[in-house]
CSV table of C-alpha atoms in Angstrom, one decimal:
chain,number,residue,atom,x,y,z
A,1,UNK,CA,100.6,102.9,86.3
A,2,UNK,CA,104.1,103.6,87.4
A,3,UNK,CA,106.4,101.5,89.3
A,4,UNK,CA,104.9,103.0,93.0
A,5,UNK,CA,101.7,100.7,92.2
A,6,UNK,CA,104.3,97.8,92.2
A,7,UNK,CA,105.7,99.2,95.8
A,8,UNK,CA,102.3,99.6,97.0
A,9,UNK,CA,101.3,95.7,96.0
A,10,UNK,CA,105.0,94.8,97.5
A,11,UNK,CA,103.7,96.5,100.9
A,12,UNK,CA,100.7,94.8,100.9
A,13,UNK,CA,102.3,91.6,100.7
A,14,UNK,CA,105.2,91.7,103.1
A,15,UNK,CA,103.3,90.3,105.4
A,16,UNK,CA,102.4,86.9,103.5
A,17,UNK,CA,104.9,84.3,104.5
A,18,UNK,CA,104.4,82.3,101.0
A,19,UNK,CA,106.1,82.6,98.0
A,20,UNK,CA,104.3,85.1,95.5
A,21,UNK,CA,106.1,86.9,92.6
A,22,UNK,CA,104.7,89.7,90.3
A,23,UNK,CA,103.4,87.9,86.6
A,24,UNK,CA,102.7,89.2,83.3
A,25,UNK,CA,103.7,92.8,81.8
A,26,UNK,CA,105.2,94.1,85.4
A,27,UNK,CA,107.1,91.2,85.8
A,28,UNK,CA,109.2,91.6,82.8
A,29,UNK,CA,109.6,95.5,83.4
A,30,UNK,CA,110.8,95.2,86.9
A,31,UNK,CA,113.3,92.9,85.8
A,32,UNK,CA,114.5,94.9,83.2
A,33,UNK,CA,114.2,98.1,85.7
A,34,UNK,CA,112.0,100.3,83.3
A,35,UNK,CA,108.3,101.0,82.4
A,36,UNK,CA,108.3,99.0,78.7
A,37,UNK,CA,104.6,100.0,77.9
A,38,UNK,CA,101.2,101.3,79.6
A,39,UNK,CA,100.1,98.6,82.1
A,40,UNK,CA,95.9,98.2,83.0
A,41,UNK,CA,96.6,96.1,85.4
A,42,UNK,CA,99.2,94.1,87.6
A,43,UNK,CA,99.5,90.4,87.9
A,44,UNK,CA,100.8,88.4,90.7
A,45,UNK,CA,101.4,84.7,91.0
A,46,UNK,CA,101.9,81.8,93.5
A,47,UNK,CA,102.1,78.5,94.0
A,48,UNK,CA,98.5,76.6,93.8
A,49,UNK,CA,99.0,75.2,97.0
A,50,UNK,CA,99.3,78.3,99.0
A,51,UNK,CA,95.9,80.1,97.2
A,52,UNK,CA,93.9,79.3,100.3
A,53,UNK,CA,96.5,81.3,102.5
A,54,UNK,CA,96.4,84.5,100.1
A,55,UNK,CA,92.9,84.2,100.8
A,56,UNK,CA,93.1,84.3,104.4
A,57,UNK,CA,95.9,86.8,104.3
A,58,UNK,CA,93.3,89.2,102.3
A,59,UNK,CA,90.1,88.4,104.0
A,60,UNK,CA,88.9,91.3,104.0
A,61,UNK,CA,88.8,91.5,100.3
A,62,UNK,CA,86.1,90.3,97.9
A,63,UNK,CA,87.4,87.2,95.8
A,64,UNK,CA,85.4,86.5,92.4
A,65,UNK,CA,85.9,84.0,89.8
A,66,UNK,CA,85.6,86.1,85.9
A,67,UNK,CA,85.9,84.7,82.7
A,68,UNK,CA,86.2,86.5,79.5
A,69,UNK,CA,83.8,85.8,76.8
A,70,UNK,CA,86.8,84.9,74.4
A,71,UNK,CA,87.9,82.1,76.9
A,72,UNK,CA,87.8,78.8,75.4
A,73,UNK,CA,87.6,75.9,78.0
A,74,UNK,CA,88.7,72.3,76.6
């Protein structure tokens, strides 16, 4: 998943007046400005109190709650 994925999620999200930042894997490689290893996926974060206006931003998507199986709840 090369860096235009990134671009792609930073496109969708210029729009969305909160703070939000890229997490996980990506994160660390678009700081350091260079693919480190194969990425599945791409993480972004914000803050908890603004989740209910990513949700409105991207109503038109389906939101889901997962868990893995390994998850361990305390």
């Amino acid at each position: 998943m090369p860096f235009e994925q990134c671009q792609s999620i930073t496109s969708l999200m210029s729009g969305f007046n909160k703070t939000w930042f890229f997490a996980g894997g990506w994160a660390i490689d678009l700081f350091i400005g260079r693919e480190t290893r194969e990425h599945q996926d791409i993480e972004i974060a914000l803050f908890r109190e603004d989740q209910l206006y990513l949700k409105e931003y991207l109503k038109e998507w389906d939101f889901r709650v997962t868990y893995s199986r390994n998850t361990r709840f305390k």
